[in-house]
Coordinates of C-alpha atoms in Angstrom, one line a residue:
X802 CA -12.7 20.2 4.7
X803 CA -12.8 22.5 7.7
X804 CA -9.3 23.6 8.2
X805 CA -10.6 24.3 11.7
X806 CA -11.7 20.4 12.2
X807 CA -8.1 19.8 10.9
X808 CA -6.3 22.0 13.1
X809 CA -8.4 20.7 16.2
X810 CA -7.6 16.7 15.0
X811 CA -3.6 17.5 14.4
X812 CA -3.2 19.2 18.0
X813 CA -5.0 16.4 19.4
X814 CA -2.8 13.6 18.0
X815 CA 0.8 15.5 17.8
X816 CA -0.2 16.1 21.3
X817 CA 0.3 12.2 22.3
X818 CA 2.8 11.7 19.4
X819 CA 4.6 14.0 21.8
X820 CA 4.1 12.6 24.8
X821 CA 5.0 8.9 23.4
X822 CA 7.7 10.7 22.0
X823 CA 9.0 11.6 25.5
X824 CA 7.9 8.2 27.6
X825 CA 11.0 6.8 25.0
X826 CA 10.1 3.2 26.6
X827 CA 12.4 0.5 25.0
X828 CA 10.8 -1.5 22.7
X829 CA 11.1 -5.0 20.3
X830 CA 9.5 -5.0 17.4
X831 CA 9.3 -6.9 14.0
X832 CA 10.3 -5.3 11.0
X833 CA 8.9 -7.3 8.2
X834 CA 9.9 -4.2 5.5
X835 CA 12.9 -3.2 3.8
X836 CA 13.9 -1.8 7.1
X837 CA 16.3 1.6 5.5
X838 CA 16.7 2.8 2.0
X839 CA 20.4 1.5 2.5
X840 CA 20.3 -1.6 4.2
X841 CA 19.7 -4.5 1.5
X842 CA 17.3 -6.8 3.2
X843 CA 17.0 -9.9 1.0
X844 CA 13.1 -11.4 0.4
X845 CA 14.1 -14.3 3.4
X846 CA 15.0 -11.2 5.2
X847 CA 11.8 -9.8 4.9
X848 CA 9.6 -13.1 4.9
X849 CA 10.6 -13.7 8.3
X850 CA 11.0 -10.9 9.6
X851 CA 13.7 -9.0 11.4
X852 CA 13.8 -8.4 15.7
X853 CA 14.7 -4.6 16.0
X854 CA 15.3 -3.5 19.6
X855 CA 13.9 0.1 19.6
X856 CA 12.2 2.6 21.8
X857 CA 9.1 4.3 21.5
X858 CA 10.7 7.6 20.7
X859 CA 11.6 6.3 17.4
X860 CA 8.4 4.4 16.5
X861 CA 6.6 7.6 17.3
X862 CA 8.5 9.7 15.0
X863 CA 7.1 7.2 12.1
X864 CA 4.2 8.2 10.3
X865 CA 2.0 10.6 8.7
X866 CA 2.1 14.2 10.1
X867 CA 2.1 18.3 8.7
X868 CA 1.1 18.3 5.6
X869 CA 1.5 14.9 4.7
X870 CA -1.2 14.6 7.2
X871 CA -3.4 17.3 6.3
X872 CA -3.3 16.2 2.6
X873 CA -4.5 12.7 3.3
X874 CA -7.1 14.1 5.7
X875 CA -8.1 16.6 3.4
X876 CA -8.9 13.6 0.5
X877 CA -10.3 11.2 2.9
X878 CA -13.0 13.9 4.1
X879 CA -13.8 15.2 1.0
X880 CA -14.5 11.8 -0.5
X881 CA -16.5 10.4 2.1
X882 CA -15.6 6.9 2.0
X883 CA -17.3 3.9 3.9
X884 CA -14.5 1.8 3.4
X885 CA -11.0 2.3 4.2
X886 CA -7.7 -0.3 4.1
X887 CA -4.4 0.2 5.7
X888 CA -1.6 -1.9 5.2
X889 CA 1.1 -0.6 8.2
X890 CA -0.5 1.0 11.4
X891 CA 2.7 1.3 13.4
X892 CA 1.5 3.3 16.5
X893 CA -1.6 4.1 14.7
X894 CA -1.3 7.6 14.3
X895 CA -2.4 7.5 10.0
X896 CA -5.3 5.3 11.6
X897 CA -6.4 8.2 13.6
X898 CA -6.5 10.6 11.6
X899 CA -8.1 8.9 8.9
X900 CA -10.6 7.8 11.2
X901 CA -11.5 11.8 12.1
X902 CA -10.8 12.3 8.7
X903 CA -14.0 9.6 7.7
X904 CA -15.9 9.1 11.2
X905 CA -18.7 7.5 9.6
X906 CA -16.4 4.9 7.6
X907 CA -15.3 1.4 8.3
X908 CA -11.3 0.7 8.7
X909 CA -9.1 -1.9 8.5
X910 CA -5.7 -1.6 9.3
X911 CA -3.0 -4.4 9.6
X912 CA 0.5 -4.1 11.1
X913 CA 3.0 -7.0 11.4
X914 CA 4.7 -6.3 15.0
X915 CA 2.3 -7.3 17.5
X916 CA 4.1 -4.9 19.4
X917 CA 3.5 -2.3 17.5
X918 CA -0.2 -3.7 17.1
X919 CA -1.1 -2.6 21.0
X920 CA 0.6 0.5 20.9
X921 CA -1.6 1.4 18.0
X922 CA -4.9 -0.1 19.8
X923 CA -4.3 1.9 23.2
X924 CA -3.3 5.3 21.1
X925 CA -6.3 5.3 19.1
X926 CA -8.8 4.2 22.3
X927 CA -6.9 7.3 23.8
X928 CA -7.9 9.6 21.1
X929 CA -11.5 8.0 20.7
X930 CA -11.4 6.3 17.9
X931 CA -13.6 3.4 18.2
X932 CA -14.1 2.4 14.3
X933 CA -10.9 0.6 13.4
X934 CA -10.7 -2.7 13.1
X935 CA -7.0 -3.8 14.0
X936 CA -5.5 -6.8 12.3
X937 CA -2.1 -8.1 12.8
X938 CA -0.1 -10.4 10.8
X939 CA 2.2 -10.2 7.3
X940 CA 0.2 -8.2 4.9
X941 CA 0.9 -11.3 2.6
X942 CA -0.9 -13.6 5.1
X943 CA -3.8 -10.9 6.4
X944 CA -4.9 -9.5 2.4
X945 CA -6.2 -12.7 0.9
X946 CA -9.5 -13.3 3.1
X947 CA -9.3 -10.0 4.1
X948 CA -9.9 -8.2 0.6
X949 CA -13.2 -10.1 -0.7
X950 CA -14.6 -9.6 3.0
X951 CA -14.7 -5.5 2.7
X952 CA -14.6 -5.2 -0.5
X953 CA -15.4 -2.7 -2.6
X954 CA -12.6 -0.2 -0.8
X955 CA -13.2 3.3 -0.9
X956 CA -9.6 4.2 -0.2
X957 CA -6.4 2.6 0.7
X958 CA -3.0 3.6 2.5
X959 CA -0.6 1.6 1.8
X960 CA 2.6 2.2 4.2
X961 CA 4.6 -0.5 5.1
X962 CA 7.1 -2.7 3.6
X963 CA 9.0 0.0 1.5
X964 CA 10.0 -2.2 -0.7
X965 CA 9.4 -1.9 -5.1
X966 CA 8.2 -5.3 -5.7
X967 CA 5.8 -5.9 -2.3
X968 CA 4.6 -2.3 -3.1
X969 CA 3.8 -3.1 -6.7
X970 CA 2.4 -7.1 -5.4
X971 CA 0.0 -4.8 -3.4
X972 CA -0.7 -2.7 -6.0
X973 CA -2.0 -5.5 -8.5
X974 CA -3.3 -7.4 -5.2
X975 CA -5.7 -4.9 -3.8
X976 CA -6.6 -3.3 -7.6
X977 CA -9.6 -5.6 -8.1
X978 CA -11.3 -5.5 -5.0
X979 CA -11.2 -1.5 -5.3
X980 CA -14.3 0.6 -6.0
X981 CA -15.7 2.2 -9.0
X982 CA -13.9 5.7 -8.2
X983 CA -11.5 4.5 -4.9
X984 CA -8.3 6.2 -4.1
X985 CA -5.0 4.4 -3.4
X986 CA -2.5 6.4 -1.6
X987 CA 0.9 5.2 -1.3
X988 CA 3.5 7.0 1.1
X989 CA 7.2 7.3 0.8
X990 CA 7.3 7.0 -3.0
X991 CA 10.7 9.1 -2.7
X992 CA 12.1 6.7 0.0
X993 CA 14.5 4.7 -2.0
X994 CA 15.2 4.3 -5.8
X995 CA 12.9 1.1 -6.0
X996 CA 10.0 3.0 -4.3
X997 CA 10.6 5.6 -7.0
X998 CA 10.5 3.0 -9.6
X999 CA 7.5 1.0 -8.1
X1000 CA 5.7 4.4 -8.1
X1001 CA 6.5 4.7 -11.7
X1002 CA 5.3 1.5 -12.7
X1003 CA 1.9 2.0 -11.2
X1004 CA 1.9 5.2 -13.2
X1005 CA 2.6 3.3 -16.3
X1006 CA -0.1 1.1 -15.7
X1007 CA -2.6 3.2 -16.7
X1008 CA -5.6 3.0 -14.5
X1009 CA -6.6 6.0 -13.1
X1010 CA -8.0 9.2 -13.9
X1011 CA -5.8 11.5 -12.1
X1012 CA -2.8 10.9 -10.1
X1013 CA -0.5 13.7 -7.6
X1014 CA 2.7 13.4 -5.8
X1015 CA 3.1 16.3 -4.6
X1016 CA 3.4 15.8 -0.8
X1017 CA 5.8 12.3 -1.3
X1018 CA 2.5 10.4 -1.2
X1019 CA 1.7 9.0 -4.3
X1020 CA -1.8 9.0 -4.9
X1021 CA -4.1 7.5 -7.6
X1022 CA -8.1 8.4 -7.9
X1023 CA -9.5 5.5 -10.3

């Protein structure tokens, strides 16, 4: 990776993170994830999904960036994939960069709030990003005729729903339709104790080669 090409991408996007940042428009969304590490949402919680009154201050501030950013980018172009899956776009700033990251590369993202949804499809036409394909719907609803359609995956990011047992249903959900030598990249494995556990328990399952956590993403090469 050219940390130049880097560099160049992150001023780019911070760029209009920032000035989403300062529009602070009000905003509804829905929050089909755990919502905080302290607030308890119970699985009907989550199933249906939660109305959260926000502004775009605060759903800019979500996501990727420094060197959480420049890790995943620096993976993603190194690797070359064709195929990449991610389950949360929010204002689809991970989407952009992991679509400099792999320009050549086909990617999927899905994100629950349809809100949310156009945000992400007017920031990444902003920033010239033409080859994401934006679902939206509940990951549980968008994976199953989704995963056999692009399959094999090159590399996924998962980053939504922060909770230990959806993390580790995705986990065992998108396993099979990975390929030979794919990465999976899970963020905010330090977010609450059950994201610490679920990362643990896809440690223990044994099926990669190498695996790092050094940047609170946890990620797996096969």
């Amino acid at each position: 990776m050219s940390q130049q090409k880097f560099l160049e991408v992150e001023s780019k996007i911070e760029a209009y993170r920032g000035a989403l940042v300062d529009k602070d428009q009000a905003t509804e969304v829905i929050d089909f994830g755990a919502g905080s590490p302290d607030s308890n949402r119970s699985e009907e919680e989550m199933a249906q999904g939660v109305r959260v009154t926000t502004t775009t201050r605060s759903v800019a501030a979500v996501g990727i960036k420094g060197d959480r950013a420049k890790g995943i980018f620096e993976i993603v172009s190194k690797g070359e994939p064709k195929v990449i899956l991610e389950l949360g776009t929010c204002c689809g700033f991970s989407s952009s960069y992991l679509s400099h990251a792999a320009p050549n590369a086909q990617i999927y993202t899905i994100e629950g709030s349809p809100e949310l949804a156009k945000i992400a499809i007017q920031t990444r036409e902003d920033l010239g990003c033409s080859s994401v394909v934006q679902k939206v719907g509940k990951f549980v609803d968008v994976l199953p005729d989704l995963l056999p359609a692009i399959a094999p995956i090159d590399f996924v990011f998962i980053d939504g729903h922060h909770d230990r047992e959806a993390t580790l249903a995705y986990f065992r959900q998108i396993l099979p339709f990975m390929a030979p030598r794919g990465v999976m990249a899970f963020d905010d494995i330090t977010w609450s104790e059950g994201m610490k556990e679920a990362w643990r328990e896809i440690l223990e399952a044994g099926v990669h080669q190498k695996s790092d956590d050094s940047f609170k993403i946890g990620i797996l090469w096969l």
